[in-house]
Coordinates of C-alpha atoms in Angstrom, one line a residue:
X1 CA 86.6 33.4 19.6
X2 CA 89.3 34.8 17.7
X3 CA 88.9 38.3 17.4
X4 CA 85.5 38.0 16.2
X5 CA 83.2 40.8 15.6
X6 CA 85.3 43.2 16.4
X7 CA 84.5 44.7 12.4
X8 CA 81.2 43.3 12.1
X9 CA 79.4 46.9 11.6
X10 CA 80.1 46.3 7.8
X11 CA 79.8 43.0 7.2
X12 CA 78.3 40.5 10.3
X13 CA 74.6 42.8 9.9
X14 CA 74.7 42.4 6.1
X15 CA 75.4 39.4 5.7
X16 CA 74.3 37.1 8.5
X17 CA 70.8 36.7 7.2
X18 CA 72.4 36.1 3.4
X19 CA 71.6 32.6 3.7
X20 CA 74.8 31.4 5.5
X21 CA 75.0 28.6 7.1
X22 CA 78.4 27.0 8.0
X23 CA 77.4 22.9 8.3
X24 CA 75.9 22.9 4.8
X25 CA 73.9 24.5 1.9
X26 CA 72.4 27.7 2.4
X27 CA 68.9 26.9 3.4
X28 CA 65.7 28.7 1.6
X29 CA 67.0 29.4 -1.5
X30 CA 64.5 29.2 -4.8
X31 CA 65.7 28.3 -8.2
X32 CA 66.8 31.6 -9.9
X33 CA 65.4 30.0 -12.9
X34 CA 62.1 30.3 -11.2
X35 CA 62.6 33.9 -10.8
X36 CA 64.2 35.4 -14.1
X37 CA 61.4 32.9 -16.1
X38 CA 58.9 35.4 -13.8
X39 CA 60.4 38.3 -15.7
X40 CA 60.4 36.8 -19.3
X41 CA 56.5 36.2 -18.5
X42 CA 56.0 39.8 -19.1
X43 CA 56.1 38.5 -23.0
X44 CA 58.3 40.7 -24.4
X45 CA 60.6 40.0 -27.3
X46 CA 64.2 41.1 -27.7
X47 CA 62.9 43.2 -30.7
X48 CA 61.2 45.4 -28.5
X49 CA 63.7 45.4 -25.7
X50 CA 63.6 48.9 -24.2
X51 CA 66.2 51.8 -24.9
X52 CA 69.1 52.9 -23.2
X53 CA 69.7 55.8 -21.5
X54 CA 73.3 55.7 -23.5
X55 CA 73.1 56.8 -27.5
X56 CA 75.1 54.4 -29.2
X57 CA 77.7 56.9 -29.8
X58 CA 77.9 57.5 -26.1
X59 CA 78.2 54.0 -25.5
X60 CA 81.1 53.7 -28.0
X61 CA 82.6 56.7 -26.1
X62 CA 82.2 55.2 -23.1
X63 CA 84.7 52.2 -24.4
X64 CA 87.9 54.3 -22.6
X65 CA 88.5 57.3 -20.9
X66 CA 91.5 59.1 -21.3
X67 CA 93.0 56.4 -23.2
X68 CA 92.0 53.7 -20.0
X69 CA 89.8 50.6 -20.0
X70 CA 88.2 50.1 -16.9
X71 CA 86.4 46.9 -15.6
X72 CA 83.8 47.1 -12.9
X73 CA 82.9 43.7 -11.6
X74 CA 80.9 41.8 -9.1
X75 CA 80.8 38.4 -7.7
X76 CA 77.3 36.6 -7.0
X77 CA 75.8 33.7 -6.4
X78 CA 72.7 32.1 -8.2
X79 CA 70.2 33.0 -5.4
X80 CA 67.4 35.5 -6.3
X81 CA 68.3 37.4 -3.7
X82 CA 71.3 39.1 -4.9
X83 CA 69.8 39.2 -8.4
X84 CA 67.7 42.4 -8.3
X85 CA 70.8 44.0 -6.6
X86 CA 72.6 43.0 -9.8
X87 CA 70.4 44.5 -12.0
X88 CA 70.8 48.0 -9.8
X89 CA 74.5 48.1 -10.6
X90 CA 73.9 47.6 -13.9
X91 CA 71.1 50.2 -13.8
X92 CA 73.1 53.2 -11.8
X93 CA 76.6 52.0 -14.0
X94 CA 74.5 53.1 -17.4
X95 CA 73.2 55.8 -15.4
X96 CA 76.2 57.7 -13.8
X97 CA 78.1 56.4 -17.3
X98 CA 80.9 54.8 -16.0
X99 CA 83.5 54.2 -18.4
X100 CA 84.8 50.8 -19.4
X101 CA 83.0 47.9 -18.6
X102 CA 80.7 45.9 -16.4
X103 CA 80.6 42.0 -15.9
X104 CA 78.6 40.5 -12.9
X105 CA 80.2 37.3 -12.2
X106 CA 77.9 34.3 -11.1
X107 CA 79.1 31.1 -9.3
X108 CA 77.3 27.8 -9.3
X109 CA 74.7 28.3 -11.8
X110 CA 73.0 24.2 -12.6
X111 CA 72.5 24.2 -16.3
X112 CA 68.8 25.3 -16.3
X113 CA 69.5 28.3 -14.3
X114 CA 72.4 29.4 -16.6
X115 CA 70.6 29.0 -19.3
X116 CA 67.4 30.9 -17.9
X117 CA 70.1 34.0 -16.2
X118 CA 71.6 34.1 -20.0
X119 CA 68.1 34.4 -21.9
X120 CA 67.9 37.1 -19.1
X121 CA 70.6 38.8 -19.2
X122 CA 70.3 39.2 -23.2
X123 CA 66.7 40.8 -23.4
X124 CA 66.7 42.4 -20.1
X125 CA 69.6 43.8 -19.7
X126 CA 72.4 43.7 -22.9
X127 CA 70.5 46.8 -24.6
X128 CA 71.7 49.2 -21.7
X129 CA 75.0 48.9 -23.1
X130 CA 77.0 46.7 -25.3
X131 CA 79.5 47.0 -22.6
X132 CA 77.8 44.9 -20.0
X133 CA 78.6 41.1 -19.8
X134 CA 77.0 38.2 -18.0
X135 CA 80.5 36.0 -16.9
X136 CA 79.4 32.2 -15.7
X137 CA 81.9 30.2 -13.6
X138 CA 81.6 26.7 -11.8
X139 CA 80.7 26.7 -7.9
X140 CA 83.7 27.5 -5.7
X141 CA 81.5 27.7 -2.5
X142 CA 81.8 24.3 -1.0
X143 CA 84.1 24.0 2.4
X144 CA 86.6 21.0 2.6
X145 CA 88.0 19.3 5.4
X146 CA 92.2 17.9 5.1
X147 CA 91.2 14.9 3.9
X148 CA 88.9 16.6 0.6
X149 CA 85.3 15.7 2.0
X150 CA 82.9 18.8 1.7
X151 CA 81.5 19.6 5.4
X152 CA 80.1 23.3 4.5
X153 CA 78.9 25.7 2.0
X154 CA 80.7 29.5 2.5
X155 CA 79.8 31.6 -0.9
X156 CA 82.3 34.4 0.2
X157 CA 85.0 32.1 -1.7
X158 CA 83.2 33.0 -5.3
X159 CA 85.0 36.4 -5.0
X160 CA 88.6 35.3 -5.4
X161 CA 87.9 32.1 -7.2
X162 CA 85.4 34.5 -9.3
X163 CA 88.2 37.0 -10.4
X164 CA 90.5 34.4 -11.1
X165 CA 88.0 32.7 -13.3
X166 CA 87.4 36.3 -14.9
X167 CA 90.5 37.5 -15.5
X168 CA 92.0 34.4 -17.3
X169 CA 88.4 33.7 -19.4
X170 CA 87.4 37.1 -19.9
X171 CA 88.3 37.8 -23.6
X172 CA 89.1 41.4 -23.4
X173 CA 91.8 40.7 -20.4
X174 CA 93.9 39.0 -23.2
X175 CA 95.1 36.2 -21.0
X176 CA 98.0 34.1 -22.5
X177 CA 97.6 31.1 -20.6
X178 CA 101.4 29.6 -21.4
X179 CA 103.0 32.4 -20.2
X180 CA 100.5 33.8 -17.2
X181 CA 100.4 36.9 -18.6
X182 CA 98.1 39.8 -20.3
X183 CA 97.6 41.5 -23.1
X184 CA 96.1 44.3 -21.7
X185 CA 97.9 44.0 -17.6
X186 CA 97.4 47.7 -17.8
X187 CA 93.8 47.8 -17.9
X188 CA 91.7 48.9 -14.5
X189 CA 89.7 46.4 -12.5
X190 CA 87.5 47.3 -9.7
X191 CA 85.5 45.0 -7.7
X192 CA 82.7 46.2 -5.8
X193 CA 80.0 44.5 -4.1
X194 CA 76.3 43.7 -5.4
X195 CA 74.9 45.7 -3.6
X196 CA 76.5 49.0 -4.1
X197 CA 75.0 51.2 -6.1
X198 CA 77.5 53.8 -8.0
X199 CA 76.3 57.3 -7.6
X200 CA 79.0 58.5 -9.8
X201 CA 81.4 57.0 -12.1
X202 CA 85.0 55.4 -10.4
X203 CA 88.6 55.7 -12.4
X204 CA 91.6 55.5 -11.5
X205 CA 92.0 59.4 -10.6
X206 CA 92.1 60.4 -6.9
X207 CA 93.7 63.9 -7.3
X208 CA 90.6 66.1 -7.2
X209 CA 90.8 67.0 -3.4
X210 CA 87.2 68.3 -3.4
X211 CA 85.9 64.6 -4.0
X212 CA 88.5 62.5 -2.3
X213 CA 88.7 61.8 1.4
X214 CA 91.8 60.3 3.1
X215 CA 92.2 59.9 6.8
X216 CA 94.2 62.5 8.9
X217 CA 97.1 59.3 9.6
X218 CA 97.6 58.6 6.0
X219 CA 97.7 61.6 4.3
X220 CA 101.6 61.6 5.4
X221 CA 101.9 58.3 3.7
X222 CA 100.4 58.6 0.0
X223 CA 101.6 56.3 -2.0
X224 CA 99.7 57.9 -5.1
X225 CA 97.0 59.7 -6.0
X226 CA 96.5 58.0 -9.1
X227 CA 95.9 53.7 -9.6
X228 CA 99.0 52.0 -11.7
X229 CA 100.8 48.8 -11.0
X230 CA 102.4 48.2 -8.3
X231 CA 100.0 50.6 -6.6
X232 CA 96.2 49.3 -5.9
X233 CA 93.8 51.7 -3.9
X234 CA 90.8 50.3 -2.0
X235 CA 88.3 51.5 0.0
X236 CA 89.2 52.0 3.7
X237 CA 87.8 49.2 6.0
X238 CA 88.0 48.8 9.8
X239 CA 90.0 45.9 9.6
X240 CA 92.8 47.4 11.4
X241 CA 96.0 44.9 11.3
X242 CA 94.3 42.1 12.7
X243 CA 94.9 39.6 10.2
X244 CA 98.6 39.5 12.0
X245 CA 97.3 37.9 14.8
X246 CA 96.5 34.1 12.2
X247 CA 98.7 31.3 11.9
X248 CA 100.6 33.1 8.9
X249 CA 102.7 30.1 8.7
X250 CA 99.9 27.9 7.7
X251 CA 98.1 30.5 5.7
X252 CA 100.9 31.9 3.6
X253 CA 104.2 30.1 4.4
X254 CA 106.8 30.0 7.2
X255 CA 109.0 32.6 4.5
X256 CA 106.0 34.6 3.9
X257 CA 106.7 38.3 3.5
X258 CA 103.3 39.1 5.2
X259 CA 105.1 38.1 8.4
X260 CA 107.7 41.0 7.8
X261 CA 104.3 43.8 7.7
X262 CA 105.1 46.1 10.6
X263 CA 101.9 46.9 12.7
X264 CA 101.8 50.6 11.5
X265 CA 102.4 49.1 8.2
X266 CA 99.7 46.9 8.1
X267 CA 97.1 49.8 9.8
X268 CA 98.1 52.1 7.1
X269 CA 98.0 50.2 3.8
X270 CA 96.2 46.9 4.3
X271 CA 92.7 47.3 5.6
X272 CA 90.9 47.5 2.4
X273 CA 87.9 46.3 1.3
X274 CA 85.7 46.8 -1.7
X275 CA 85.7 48.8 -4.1
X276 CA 89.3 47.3 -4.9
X277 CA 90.8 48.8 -7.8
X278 CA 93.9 47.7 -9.6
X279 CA 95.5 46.7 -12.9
X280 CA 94.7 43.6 -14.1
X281 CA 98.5 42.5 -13.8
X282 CA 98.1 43.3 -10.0
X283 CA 94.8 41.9 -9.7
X284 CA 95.5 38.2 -10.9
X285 CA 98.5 38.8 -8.4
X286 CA 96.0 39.2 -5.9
X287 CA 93.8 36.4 -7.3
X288 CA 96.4 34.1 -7.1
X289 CA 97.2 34.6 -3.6
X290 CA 93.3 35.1 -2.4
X291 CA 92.1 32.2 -3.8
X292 CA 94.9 30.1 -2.1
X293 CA 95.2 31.2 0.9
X294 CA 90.9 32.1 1.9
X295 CA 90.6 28.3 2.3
X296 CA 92.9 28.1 5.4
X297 CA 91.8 31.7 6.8
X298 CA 88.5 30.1 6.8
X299 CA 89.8 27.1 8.4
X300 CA 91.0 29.3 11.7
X301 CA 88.2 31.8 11.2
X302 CA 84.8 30.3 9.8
X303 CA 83.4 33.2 9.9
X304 CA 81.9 35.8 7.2
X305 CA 84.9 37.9 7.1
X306 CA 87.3 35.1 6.2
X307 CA 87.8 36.3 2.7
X308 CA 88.4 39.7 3.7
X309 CA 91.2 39.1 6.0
X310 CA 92.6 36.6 2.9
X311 CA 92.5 39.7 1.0
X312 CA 94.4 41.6 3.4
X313 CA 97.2 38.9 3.7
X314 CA 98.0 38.3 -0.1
X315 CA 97.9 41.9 -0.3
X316 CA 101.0 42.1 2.2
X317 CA 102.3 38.5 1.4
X318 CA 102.4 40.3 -2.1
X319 CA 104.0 43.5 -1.0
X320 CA 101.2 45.3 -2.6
X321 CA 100.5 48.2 -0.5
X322 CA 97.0 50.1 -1.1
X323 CA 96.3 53.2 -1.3
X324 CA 93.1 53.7 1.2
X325 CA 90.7 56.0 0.5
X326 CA 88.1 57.3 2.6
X327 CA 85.7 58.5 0.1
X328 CA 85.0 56.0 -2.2
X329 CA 82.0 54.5 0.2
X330 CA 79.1 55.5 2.2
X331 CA 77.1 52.7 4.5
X332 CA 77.6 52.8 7.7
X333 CA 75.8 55.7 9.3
X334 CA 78.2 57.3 11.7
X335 CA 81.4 55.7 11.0
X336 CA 84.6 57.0 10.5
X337 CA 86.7 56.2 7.5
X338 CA 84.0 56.3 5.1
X339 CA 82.2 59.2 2.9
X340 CA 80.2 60.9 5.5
X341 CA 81.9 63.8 5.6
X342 CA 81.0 64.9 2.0
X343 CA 77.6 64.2 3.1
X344 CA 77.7 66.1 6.2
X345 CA 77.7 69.1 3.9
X346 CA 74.6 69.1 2.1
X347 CA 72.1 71.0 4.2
X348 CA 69.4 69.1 6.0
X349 CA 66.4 71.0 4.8
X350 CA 68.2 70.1 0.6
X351 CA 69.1 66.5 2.0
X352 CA 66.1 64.5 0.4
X353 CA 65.8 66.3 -2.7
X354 CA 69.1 66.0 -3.4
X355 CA 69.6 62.6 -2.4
X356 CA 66.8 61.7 -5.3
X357 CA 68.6 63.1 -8.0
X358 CA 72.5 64.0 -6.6
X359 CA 74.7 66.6 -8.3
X360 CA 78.2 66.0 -8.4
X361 CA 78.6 69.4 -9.2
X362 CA 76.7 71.1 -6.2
X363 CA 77.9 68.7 -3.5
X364 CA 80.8 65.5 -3.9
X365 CA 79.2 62.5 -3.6
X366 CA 80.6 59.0 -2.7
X367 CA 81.6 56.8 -5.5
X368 CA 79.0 54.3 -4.3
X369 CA 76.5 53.9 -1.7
X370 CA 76.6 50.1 0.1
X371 CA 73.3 49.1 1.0
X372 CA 74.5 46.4 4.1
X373 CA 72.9 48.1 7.0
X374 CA 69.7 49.7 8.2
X375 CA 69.0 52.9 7.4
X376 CA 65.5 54.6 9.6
X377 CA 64.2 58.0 10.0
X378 CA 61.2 58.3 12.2
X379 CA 59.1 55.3 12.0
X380 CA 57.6 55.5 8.4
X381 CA 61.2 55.8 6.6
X382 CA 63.1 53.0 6.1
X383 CA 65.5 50.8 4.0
X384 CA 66.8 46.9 4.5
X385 CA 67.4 44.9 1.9
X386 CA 67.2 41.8 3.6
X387 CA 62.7 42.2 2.8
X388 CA 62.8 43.7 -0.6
X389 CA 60.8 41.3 -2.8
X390 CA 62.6 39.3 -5.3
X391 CA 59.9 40.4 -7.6
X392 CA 60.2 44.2 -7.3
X393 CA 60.6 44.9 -10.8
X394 CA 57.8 42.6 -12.0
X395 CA 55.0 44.5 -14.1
X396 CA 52.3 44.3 -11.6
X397 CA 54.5 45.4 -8.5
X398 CA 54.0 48.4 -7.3
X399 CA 56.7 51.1 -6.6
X400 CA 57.9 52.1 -3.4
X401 CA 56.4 55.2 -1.5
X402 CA 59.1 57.6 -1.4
X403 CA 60.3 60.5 1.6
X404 CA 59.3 63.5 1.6
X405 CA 61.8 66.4 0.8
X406 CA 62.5 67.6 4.4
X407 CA 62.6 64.5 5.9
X408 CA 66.3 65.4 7.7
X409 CA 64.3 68.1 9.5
X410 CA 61.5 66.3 10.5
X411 CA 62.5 63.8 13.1
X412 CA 65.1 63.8 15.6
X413 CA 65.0 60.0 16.3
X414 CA 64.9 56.4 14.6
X415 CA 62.6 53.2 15.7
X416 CA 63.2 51.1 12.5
X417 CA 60.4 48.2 12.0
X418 CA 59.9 45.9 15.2
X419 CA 62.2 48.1 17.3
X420 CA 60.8 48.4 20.6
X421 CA 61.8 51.8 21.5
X422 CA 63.0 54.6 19.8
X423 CA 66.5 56.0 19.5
X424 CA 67.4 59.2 19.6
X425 CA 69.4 61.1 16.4
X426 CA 71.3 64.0 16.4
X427 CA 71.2 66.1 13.2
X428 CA 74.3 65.0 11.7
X429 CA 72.9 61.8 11.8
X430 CA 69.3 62.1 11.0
X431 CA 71.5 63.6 7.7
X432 CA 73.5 61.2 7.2
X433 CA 70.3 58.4 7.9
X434 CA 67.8 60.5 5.2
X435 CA 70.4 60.3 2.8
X436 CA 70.4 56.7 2.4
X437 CA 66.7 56.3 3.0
X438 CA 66.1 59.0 0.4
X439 CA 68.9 58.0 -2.2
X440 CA 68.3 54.0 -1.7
X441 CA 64.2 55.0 -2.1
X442 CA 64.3 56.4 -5.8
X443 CA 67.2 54.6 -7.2
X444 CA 65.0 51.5 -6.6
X445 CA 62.2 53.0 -8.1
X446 CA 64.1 54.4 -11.0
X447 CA 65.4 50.7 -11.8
X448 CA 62.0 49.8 -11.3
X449 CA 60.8 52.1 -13.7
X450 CA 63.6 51.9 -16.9
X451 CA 62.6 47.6 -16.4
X452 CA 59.0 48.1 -16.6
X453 CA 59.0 50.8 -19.9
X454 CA 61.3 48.3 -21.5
X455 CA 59.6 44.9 -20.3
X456 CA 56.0 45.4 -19.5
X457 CA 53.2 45.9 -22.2
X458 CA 52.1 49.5 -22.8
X459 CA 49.7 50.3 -19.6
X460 CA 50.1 47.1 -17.6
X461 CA 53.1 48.4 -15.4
X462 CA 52.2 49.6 -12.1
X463 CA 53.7 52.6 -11.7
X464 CA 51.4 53.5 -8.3
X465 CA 53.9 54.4 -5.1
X466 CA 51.9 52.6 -2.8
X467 CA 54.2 50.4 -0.2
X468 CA 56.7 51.2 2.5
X469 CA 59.8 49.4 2.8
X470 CA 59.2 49.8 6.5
X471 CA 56.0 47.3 5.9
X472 CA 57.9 44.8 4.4
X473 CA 59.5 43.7 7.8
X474 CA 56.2 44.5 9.6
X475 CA 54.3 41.9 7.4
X476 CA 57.1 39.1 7.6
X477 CA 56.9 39.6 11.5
X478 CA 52.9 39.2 11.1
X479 CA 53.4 35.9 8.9

């Protein structure tokens, strides 16, 4: 198979069980109707909405930085299962205050989920911040043959069809539909996943050196260490300069200039992945190109990183190098080009603590944490989010037990849930592992916890830390 797998440590794990399935419709999925009328059970009026952790004159602050709007947005679908991711990014944007705003972007919605994900989105979510916006668009999943007839569903084409959508609807992008321009082309965009969770806010700087990681082979080549057009940064993927190796000619056109892309070329400033961050005028360049070409990337690779490597080829069709940066990312415990080595210098025996409530200030943290793998220490601590209840900020469910402060120290190997044996873990990466337990562990609870004191009735939130994430997967396997 065409180079297949050879990147799958970010992706293939996270997303092979996210209800893909290439001859059809994604199979298991519930009504999200069904699960945001769950939460408006709790009986709750807007009136009584809960309160932000923002003062409305930090909110208005918030508006710019610097003179700079900023646009953090995400792509979903209408399944439950990304939902409670979405309301962590919206939870951990109000939390780190990230400037500008925040749109989640939904694809496919029928009329009576729409309607139930906007009633939502207005009582359960609006009051965090009058900058945070609920952006609908039609379903762009389905998979067509040459002749037009649908023969598959592959929801990884609601990102570029998504931004598209975004940036010409989204009132505050100032689209001018005659002339394809923008009112505001200068404004930032970046695109992150749904489930990354921002442990401190993203802009366009990249000069403070004591936050900001870029690989030994690229610091000769910076392009920039600040986001403007003509320049886009992303975070560094390992993607290498495979896309080279597709029918370009089919993709992008026999004159494409993403045939021109040297091989160093397409190592150094190509193999980005999200968070992407660019001006609007650069993005809808992007758009453009991503949308039209992920259709016959998919057709030579039906596979889930299709859109990615569509990505990386209107990039270069485009002549839009990226700036890649290291830094911006930590998920994949062990892996080079991401965050870990700001990580790698918080002491073991402060880890956990720290990872609960991070301090910039005392030790750089990433810009977001992605939660697409599996993160163990021991046996007892745990985090997938493949098991984590639809439901787990309903009134009556319970909180998550969390790790206790020194778990770094306290085990020197990994035997995540159903694993028959264990595997062994060197310090660095029984760090690098108790981070994301111990960091992924309270932010869940602390989104629990702001949704129940704004949703559920005075004493009928369960605020008891009594379930693993560990037993999750032992009780599905028991099922």
């Amino acid at each position: 198979v065409l180079f297949r797998g050879f990147a799958s440590e970010h992706y293939n794990k996270s997303r092979s069980e996210e209800h893909y399935h290439e001859g059809g419709a994604k199979s298991g999925r519930h009504h999200v109707s069904r699960v945001i009328l769950d939460h408006q059970s709790n009986k709750v009026s807007p009136s009584t909405a809960g309160k932000s952790m923002l003062s409305p004159e930090e909110d208005e602050e918030l508006e710019y930085e610097n003179g700079q709007r900023y646009h953090v947005i995400f792509s979903t679908d209408c399944s439950p299962y990304q939902h409670w991711q979405s309301y962590l990014v919206y939870f951990t944007a109000m939390k780190v205050r990230q400037p500008g705003h925040v749109t989640r972007i939904v694809s496919g919605c029928d009329p009576q989920e729409a309607e139930a994900m906007t009633t939502w989105f207005n009582e359960k979510v609006q009051f965090m911040s009058k900058r945070f916006h609920l952006h609908l668009t039609p379903k762009f999943s389905e998979v067509k043959d040459e002749t037009g007839k649908v023969i598959g569903d592959y929801k990884f084409f609601n990102k570029p069809h998504g931004l598209k959508h975004w940036l010409e609807k989204f009132e505050l992008t100032g689209f001018q539909k005659d002339t394809a321009t923008f009112d505001h082309a200068d404004d930032i965009v970046i695109l992150i996943d749904p489930d990354m969770a921002l442990m401190r806010p993203i802009t366009k700087d990249f000069s403070n050196e004591r936050e900001t990681l870029i690989s030994s082979r690229r610091k000769a080549h910076v392009l920039s260490t600040e986001v403007k057009r003509g320049i886009p940064f992303a975070q560094t993927y390992g993607l290498g300069a495979q896309w080279e190796k597709f029918d370009l000619d089919k993709i992008a056109g026999k004159d494409s200039p993403a045939k021109d892309v040297t091989r160093q070329e397409g190592q150094l400033y190509f193999p980005a992945g999200p968070p992407y961050i660019g001006t609007v005028y650069d993005m809808y360049q992007i758009a453009l190109k991503w949308s039209e070409f992920v259709p016959h990337v998919h057709a030579q690779y039906p596979y889930l990183l299709a859109e990615m490597y569509a990505y990386c080829i209107a990039a270069a069709h485009l002549g839009l190098k990226h700036q890649l940066i290291d830094s911006l990312m930590a998920s994949n415990v062990g892996t080079g080009g991401e965050a870990w080595p700001l990580v790698d210098k918080i002491p073991p025996e402060e880890m956990c603590e720290f990872a609960k409530s991070p301090d910039h200030s005392k030790y750089a943290l990433p810009s977001v944490i992605h939660m697409c793998q599996r993160y163990c220490v021991g046996e007892d601590w745990f985090f997938g989010k493949r098991r984590i209840p639809h439901d787990i900020y309903e009134c009556e469910t319970p909180l998550f037990e969390e790790p206790p402060n020194n778990l770094a120290v306290l085990h020197d190997f990994k035997r995540p849930p159903n694993a028959k044996e264990r595997k062994p873990l060197t310090p660095k990466t029984a760090n690098q592992e108790a981070f994301m337990v111990c960091a992924t562990t309270r932010l869940l609870n602390e989104a629990s916890i702001f949704y129940k004191n704004a949703a559920c009735e005075p004493g009928k939130a369960n605020m008891e830390r009594s379930r693993k994430v560990a037993d999750l997967f032992l009780e599905r396997e028991k099922k």
